[in-house]
Coordinates of C-alpha atoms in Angstrom, one line a residue:
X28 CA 8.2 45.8 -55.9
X29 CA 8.7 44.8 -59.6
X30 CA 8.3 47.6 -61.9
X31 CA 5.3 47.4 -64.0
X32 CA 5.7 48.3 -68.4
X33 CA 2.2 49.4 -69.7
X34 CA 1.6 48.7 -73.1
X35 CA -0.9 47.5 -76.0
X36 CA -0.4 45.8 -79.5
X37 CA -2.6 46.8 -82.5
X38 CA -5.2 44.7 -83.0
X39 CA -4.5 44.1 -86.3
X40 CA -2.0 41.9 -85.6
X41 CA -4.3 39.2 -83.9
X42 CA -2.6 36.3 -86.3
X43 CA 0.4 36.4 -84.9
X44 CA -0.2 37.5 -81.3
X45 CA 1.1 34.2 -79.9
X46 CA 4.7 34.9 -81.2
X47 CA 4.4 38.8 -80.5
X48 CA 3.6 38.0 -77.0
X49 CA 6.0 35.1 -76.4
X50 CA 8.5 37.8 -77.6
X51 CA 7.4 40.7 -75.0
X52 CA 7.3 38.7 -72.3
X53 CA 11.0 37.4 -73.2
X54 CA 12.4 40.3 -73.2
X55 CA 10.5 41.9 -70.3
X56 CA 11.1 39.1 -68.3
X57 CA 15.1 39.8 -69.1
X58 CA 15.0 43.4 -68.5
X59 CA 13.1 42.4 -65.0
X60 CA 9.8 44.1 -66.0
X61 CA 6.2 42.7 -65.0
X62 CA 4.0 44.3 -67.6
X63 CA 0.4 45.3 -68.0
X64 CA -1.4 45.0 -71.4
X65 CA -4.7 47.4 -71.9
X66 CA -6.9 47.5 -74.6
X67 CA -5.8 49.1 -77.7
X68 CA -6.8 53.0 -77.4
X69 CA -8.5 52.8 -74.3
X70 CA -6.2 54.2 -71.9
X71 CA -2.8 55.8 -71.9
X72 CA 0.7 53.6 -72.2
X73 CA 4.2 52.9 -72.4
X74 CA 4.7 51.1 -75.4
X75 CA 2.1 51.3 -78.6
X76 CA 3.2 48.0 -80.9
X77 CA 1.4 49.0 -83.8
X78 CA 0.9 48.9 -87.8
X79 CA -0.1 52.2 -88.3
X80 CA 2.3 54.4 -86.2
X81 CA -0.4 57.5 -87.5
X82 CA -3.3 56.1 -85.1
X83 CA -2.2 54.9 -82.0
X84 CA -3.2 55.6 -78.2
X85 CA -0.9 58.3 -76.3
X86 CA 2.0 56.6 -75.4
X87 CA 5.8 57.5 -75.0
X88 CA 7.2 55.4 -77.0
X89 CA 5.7 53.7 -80.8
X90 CA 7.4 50.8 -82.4
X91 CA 6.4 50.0 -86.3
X92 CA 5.0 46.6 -86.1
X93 CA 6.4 45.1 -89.8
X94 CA 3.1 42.8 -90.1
X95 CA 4.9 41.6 -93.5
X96 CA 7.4 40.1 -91.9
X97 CA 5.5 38.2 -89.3
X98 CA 3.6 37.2 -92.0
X99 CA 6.8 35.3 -93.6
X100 CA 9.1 35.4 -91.4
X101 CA 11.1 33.0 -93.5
X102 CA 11.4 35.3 -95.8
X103 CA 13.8 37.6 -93.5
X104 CA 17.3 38.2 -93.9
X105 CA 19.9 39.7 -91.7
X106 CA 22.6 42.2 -93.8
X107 CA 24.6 43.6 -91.1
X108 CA 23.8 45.4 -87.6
X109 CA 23.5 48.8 -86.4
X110 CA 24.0 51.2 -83.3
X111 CA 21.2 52.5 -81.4
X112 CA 23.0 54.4 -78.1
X113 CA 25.6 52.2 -77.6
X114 CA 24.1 48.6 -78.5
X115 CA 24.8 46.7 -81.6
X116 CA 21.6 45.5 -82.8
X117 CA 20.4 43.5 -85.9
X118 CA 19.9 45.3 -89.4
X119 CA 17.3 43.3 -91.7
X120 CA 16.9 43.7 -95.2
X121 CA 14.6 46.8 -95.9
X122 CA 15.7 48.3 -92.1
X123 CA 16.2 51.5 -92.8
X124 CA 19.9 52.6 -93.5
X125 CA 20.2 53.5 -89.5
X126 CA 16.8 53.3 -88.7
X127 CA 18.1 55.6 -85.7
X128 CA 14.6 56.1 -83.4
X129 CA 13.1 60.1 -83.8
X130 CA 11.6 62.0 -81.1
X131 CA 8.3 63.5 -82.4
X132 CA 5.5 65.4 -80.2
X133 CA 7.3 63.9 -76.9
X134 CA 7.2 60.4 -78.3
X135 CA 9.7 58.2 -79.5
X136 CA 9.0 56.7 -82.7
X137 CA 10.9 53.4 -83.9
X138 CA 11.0 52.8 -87.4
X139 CA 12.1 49.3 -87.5
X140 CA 10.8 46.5 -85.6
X141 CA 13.2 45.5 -82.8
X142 CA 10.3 42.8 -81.9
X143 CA 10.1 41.3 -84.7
X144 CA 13.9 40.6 -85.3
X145 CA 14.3 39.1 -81.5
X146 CA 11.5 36.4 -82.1
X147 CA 13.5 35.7 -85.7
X148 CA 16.2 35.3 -84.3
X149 CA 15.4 33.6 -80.8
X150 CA 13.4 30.8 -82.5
X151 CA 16.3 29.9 -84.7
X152 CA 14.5 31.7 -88.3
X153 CA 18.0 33.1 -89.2
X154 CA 20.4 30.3 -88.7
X155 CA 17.9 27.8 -91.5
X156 CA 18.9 30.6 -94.4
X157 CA 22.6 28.8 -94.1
X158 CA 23.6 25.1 -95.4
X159 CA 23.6 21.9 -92.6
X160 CA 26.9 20.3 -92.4
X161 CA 27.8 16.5 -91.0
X162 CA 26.1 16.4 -87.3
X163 CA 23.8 18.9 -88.7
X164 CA 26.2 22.0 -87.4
X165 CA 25.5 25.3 -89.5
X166 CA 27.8 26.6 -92.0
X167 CA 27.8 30.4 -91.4
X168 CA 30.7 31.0 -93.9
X169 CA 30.1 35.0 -95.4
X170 CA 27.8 36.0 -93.3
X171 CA 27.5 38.8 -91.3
X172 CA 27.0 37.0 -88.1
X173 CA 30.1 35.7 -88.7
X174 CA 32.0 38.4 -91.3
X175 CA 30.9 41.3 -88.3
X176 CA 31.1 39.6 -85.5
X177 CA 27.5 39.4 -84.6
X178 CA 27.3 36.1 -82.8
X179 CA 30.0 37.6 -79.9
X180 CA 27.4 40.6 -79.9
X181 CA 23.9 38.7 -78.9
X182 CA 21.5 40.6 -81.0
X183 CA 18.5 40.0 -78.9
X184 CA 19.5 40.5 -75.2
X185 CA 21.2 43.9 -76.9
X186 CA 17.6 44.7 -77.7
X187 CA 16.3 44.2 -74.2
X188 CA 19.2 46.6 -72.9
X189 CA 18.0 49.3 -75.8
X190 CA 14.6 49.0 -74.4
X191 CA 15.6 49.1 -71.2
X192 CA 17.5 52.4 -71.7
X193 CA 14.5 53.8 -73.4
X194 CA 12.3 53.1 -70.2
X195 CA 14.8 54.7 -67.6
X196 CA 14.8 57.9 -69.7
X197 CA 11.0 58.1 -69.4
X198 CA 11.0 57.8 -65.8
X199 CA 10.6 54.4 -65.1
X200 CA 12.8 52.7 -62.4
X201 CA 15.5 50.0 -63.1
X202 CA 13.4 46.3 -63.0
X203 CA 14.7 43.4 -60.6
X204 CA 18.1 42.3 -60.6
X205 CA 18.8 39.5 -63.2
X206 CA 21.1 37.5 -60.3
X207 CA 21.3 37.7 -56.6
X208 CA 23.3 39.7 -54.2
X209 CA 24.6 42.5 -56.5
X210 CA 26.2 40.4 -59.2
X211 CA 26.1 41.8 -62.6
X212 CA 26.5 39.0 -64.2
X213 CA 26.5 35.2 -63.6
X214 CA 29.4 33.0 -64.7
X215 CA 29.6 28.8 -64.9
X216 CA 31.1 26.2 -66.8
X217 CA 29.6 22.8 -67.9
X218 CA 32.6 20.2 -68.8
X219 CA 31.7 17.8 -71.1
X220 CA 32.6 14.3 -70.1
X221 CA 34.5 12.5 -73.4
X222 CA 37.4 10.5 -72.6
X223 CA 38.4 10.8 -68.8
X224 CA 39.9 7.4 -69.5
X225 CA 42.9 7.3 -72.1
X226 CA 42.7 4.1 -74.9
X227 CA 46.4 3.6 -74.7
X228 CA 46.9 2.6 -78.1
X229 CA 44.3 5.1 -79.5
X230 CA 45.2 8.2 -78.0
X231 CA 48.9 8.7 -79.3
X232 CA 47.8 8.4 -82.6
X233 CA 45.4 11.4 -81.2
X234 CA 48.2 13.4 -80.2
X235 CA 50.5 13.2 -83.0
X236 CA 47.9 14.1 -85.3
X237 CA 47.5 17.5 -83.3
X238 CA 50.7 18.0 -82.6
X239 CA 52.9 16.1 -85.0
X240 CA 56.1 14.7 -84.3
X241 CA 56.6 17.3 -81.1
X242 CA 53.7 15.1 -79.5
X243 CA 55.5 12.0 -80.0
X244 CA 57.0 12.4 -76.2
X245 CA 53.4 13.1 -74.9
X246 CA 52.3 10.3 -76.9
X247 CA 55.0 7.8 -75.3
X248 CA 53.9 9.2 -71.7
X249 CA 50.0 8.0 -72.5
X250 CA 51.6 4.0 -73.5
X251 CA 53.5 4.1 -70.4
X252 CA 50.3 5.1 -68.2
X253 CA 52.7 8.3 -66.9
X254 CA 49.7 10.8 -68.7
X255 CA 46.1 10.3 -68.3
X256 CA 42.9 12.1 -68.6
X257 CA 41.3 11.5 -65.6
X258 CA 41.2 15.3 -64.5
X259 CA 38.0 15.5 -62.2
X260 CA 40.4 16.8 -59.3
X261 CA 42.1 19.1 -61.3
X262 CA 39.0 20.9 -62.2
X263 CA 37.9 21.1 -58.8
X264 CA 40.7 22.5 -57.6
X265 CA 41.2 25.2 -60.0
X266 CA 37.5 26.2 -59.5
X267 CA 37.8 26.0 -55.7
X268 CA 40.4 28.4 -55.9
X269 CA 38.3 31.3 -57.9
X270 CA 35.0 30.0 -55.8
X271 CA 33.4 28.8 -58.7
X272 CA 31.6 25.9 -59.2
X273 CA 30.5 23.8 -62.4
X274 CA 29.0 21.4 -63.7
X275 CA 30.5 18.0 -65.5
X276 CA 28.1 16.4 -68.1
X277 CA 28.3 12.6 -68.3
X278 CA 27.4 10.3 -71.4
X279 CA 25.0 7.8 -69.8
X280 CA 25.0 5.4 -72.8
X281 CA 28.4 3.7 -73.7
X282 CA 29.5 3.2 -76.9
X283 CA 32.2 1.6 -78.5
X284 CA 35.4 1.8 -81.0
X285 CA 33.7 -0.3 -83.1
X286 CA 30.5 2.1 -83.5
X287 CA 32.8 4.9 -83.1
X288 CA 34.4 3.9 -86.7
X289 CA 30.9 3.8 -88.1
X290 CA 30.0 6.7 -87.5
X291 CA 28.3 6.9 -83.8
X292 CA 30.4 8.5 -81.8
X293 CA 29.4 8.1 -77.9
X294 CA 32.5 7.6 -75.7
X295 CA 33.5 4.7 -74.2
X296 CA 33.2 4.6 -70.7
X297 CA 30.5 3.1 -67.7
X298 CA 28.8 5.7 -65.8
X299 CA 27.3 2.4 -63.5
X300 CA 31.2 1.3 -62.5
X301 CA 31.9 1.9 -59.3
X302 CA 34.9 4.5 -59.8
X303 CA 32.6 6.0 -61.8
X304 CA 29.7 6.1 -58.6
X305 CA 32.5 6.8 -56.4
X306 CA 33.0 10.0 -58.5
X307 CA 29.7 11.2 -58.4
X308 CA 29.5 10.9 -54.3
X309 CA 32.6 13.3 -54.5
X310 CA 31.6 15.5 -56.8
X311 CA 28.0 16.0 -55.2
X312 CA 29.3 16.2 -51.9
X313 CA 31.3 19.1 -52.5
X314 CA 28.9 21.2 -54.3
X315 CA 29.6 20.1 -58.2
X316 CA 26.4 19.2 -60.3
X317 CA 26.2 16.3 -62.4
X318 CA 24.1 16.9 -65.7
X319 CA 23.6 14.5 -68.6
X320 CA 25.7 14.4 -72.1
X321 CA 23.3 13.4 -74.2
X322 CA 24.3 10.5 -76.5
X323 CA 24.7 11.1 -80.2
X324 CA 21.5 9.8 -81.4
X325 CA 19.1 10.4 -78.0
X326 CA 17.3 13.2 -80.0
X327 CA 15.5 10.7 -82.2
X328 CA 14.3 8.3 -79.5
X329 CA 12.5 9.7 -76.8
X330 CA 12.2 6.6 -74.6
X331 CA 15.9 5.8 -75.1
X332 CA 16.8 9.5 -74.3
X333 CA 14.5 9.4 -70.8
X334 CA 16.5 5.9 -70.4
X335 CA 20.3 7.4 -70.7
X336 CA 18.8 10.2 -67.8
X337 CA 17.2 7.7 -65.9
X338 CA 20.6 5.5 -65.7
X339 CA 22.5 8.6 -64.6
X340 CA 20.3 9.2 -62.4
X341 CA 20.6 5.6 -61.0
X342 CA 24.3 5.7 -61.1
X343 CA 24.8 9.3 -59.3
X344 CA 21.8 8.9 -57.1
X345 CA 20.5 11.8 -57.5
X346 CA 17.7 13.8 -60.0
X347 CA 19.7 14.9 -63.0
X348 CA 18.1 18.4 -64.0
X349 CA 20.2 19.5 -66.9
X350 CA 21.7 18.8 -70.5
X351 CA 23.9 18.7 -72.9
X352 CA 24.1 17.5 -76.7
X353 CA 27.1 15.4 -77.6
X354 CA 28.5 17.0 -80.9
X355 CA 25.7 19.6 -80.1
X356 CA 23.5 17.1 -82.4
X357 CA 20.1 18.3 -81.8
X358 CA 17.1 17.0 -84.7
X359 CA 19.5 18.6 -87.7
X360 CA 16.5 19.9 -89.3
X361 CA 14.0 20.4 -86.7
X362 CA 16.2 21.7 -83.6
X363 CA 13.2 22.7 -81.6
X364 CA 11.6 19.1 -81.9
X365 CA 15.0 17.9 -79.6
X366 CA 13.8 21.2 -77.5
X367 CA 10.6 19.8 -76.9
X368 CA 11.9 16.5 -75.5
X369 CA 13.5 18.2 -72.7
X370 CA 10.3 19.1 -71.7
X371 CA 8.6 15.9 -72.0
X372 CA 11.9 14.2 -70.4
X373 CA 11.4 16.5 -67.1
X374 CA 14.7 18.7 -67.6
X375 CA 14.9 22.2 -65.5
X376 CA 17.3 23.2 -68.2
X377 CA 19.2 22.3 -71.2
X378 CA 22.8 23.7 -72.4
X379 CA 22.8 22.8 -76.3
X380 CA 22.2 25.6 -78.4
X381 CA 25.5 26.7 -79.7
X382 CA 27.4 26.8 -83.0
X383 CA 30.2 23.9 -82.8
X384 CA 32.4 26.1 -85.6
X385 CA 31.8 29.3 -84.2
X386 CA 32.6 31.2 -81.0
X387 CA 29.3 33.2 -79.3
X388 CA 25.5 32.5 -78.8
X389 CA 24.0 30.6 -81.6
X390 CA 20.2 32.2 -80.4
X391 CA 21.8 35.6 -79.9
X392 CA 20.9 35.9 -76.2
X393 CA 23.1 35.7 -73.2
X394 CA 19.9 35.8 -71.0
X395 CA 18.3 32.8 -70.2
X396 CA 15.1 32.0 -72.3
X397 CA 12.0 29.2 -72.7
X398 CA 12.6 28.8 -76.4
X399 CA 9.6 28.5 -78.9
X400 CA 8.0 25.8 -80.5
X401 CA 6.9 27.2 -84.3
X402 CA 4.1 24.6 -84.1
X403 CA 2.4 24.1 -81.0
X404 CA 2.9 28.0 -81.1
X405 CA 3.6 28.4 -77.5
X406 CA 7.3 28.4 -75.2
X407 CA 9.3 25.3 -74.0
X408 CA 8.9 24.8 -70.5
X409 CA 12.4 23.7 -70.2
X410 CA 14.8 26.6 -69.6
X411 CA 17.4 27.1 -72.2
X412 CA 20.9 28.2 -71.2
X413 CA 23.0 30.1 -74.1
X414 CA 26.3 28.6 -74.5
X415 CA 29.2 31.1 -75.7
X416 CA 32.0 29.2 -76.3
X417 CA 33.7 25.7 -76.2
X418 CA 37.1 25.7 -76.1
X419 CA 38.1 24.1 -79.1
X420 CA 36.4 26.9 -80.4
X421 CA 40.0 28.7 -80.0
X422 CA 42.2 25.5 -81.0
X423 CA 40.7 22.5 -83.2
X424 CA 38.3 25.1 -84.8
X425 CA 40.8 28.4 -84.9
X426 CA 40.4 28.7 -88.5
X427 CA 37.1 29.7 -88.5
X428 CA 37.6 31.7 -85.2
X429 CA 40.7 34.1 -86.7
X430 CA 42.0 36.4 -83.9
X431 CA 43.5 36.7 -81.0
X432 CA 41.8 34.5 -78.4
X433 CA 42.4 37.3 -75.9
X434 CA 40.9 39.6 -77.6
X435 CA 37.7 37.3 -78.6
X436 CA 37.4 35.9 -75.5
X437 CA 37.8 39.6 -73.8
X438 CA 34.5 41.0 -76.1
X439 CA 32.6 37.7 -74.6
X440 CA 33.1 39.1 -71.6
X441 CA 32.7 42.8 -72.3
X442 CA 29.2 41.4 -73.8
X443 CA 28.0 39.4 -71.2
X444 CA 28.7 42.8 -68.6
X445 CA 27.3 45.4 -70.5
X446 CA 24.2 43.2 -71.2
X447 CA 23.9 41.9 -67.8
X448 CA 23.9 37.9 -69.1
X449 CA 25.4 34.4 -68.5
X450 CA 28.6 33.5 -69.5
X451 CA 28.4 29.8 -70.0
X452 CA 31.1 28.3 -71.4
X453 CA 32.0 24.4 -72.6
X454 CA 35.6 22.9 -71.2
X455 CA 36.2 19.6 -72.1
X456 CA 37.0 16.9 -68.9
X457 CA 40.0 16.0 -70.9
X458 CA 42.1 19.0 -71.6
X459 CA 43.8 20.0 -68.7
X460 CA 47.1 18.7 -69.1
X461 CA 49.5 21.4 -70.8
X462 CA 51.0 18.5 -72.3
X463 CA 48.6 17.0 -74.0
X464 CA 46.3 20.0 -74.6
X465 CA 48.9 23.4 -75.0
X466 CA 47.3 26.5 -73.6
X467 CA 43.4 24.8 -72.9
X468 CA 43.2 24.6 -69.2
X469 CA 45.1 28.1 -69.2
X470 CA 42.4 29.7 -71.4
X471 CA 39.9 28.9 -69.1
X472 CA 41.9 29.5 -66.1
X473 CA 42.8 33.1 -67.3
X474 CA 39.2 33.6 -68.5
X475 CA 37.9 32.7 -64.4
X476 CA 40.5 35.4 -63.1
X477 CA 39.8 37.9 -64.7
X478 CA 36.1 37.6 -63.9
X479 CA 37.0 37.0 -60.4
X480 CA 39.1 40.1 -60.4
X481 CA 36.7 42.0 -62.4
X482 CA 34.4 41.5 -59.5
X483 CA 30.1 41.3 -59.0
X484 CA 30.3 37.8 -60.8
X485 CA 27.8 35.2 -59.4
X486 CA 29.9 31.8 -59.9
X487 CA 28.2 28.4 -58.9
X488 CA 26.5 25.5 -61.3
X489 CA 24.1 25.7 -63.9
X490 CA 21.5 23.9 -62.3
X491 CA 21.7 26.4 -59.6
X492 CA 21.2 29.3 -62.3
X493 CA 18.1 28.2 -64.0
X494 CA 16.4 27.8 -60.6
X495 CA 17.1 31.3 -60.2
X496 CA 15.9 32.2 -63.2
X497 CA 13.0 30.1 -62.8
X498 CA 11.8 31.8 -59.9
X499 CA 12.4 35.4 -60.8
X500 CA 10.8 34.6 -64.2
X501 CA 7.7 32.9 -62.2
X502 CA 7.9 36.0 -59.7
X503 CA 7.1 38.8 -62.8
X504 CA 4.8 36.9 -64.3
X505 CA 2.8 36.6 -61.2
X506 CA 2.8 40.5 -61.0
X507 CA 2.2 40.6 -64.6
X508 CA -1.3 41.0 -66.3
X509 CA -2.2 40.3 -70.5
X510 CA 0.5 39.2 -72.8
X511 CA -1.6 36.1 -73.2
X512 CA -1.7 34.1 -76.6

């Protein structure tokens, strides 16, 4: 039995119901709520979304719908965050200085609109206010998603939890589990498939430039063939170990050095050679998904982008369901356009929204969500899966990551279990060996033990997570009446 949330939304704010709704059911569907809307001031409910928090229907809890702002929402601005019982959540400009929630006449009375600032932040309103940088990655440089900390926070499934505190105090009874058999929070990795095979005269000049002249042994075992990158095994076994299983996301399209030094960077290698096919038997056959690495430029073609999944697909012989960006290199200005291609391609899910500087979730969720689409107005049908971090988030990109990785790394994962979310996380195919790649494979390996240890962690494949999701998400709507644009 799926708890059922009773609520109504003013009527005033008719213009933008379709994004007030789309938010709702977002964050209900997180929390494991169905929800039932009734007409405003006809009977009794939960929640009262309003303009006017003087004349609203009874109702135990009333949330100050800022029409202004969904009016413009452009115009927003995050300055910072506050605490509302234990959950860091976003501060906008003209938020009250706390804008701490006050009990009046039984009812709880929010000042601020939590609503408003998940949809601005879900469907990617704050990250425009900052400049686009080559492969159209964000510069976040002095602000406070960066300056506090708020990416490692995720703003918007923080709001869910709030609100689902709010609902246990007034007597309502904990919503379905977000993942199966007790787990409190799901766990997987997608590796991205670069350079599994070494250019021998390319790749020492690589290595030297990370690691100077202490690479230059390293660099002598790649000429001699004694080093390599070919670490599909290495993976498996590591994750077999913890009883985890991933993902490994393959660029279907092969590119060259020559394109490479003009500026399109797809890797080299033949997903139709029959190592390569060989591969993909082993991998699927011992429970391993196979996804697509989107080339560099598959965002602006859509029949070449269906081609490069189609090949894959050819190659592994099997449906691939999910995706990955290379570079993360969605439409620079228009992110949700390259959204909307999933869809029309047929993907279950997509993996591509994250910052490439910046370590934490780029849409500030770590629950799964159907993003939006500002112009058709309505939700993506394919499932998008937050990524938290890649690991040269903590080595190529440490500057703008200052810390201790530990310690970063350990309020990921503090994040992820207090919110209940999906720790998805980016390990390239190539960095295992120590040699090559100091302290990489060990991050990750650390990172898996410690959620193994920790305990109520639901490890297996991406794929395998957005079905879930899918389902449960398909299961509360179908218990679910109103919220409808």
């Amino acid at each position: 039995m799926i708890p059922t949330v009773y609520l109504a939304i003013d009527p005033s704010l008719t213009a933008h119901r379709a994004e007030i709704t789309y938010t709702w059911r977002t964050l209900l569907t997180g929390m494991g709520y169905s929800w039932c809307e009734r007409a405003w001031g006809e009977e009794p409910v939960i929640i009262a979304y309003t303009t006017n928090p003087a004349d609203t229907p009874p109702a135990a809890m009333v949330i100050n719908a800022r029409i202004e702002r969904w009016c413009a929402p452009a115009q927003a601005h995050l300055i910072g965050s506050k605490q509302w019982h234990g959950y860091t959540l976003p501060r906008l400009a003209d938020d009250q200085s706390t804008g701490q929630p006050i009990i009046a006449n039984g009812c709880l009375y929010v000042p601020d609109d939590p609503i408003f600032a998940a949809f601005w932040l879900l469907s990617g309103y704050e990250e425009e206010q900052y400049p686009v940088l080559k492969h159209g990655y964000r510069d976040l440089s002095g602000t406070p998603m960066l300056e506090e900390g708020l990416l490692r926070r995720a703003l918007v499934s923080a709001i869910g939890c709030w609100l689902d505190k709010q609902l246990h105090q007034f007597g309502l009874p904990p919503g379905i589990p977000r993942w199966p058999n007790g787990a409190q929070l799901a766990a997987t990795c997608g590796h991205d498939v670069d350079y599994p095979e070494v250019v021998r005269w390319l790749e020492p000049l690589r290595i030297i430039g990370r690691q100077g002249l202490r690479g230059l042994g390293a660099a002598l075992d790649i000429i001699g063939g004694r080093r390599h990158h070919w670490h599909f095994h290495s993976w498996m076994d590591l994750e077999e170990r913890i009883g985890a299983r991933s993902a490994f996301y393959f660029v279907a399209r092969k590119g060259s050095l020559r394109e490479y030094a003009t500026g399109l960077p797809d890797p080299f290698y033949d997903v139709q050679a029959p190592h390569f096919r060989a591969l993909f038997r082993e991998l699927s056959n011992a429970g391993w998904e196979i996804g697509l690495h989107a080339s560099y430029r598959a965002y602006s073609d859509r029949t070449l982008f269906a081609a490069e999944r189609a090949r894959l697909a050819a190659a592994s012989d099997q449906p691939i369901e999910g995706n990955r960006h290379h570079y993360w290199h969605l439409d620079p200005q228009q992110p949700e356009q390259t959204l909307l291609l999933h869809e029309q391609i047929g993907f279950c899910y997509d993996a591509s929204l994250a910052h490439n500087r910046y370590l934490g979730w780029r849409r500030s969720s770590v629950w799964p969500f159907f993003p939006w689409h500002r112009t058709l107005r309505r939700p993506i049908r394919t499932l998008q899966l937050p990524t938290g971090w890649m690991d040269d988030h903590l080595f190529g990109q440490k500057r703008f990551n200052p810390g201790d990785p530990h310690t970063l790394l350990t309020e990921l994962r503090e994040t992820v279990t207090q919110q209940g979310g999906l720790l998805l996380i980016d390990v390239h195919d190539y960095v295992y060996d120590d040699r090559l790649f100091s302290g990489w494979a060990a991050t990750y390996r650390e990172l898996w033990e410690t959620l193994a240890a920790q305990g109520r962690v639901w490890f297996t494949t991406p794929a395998a997570i957005a079905h879930h999701w899918i389902r449960r998400a398909t299961q509360i709507e179908a218990a679910s009446t109103g919220l409808n644009g």
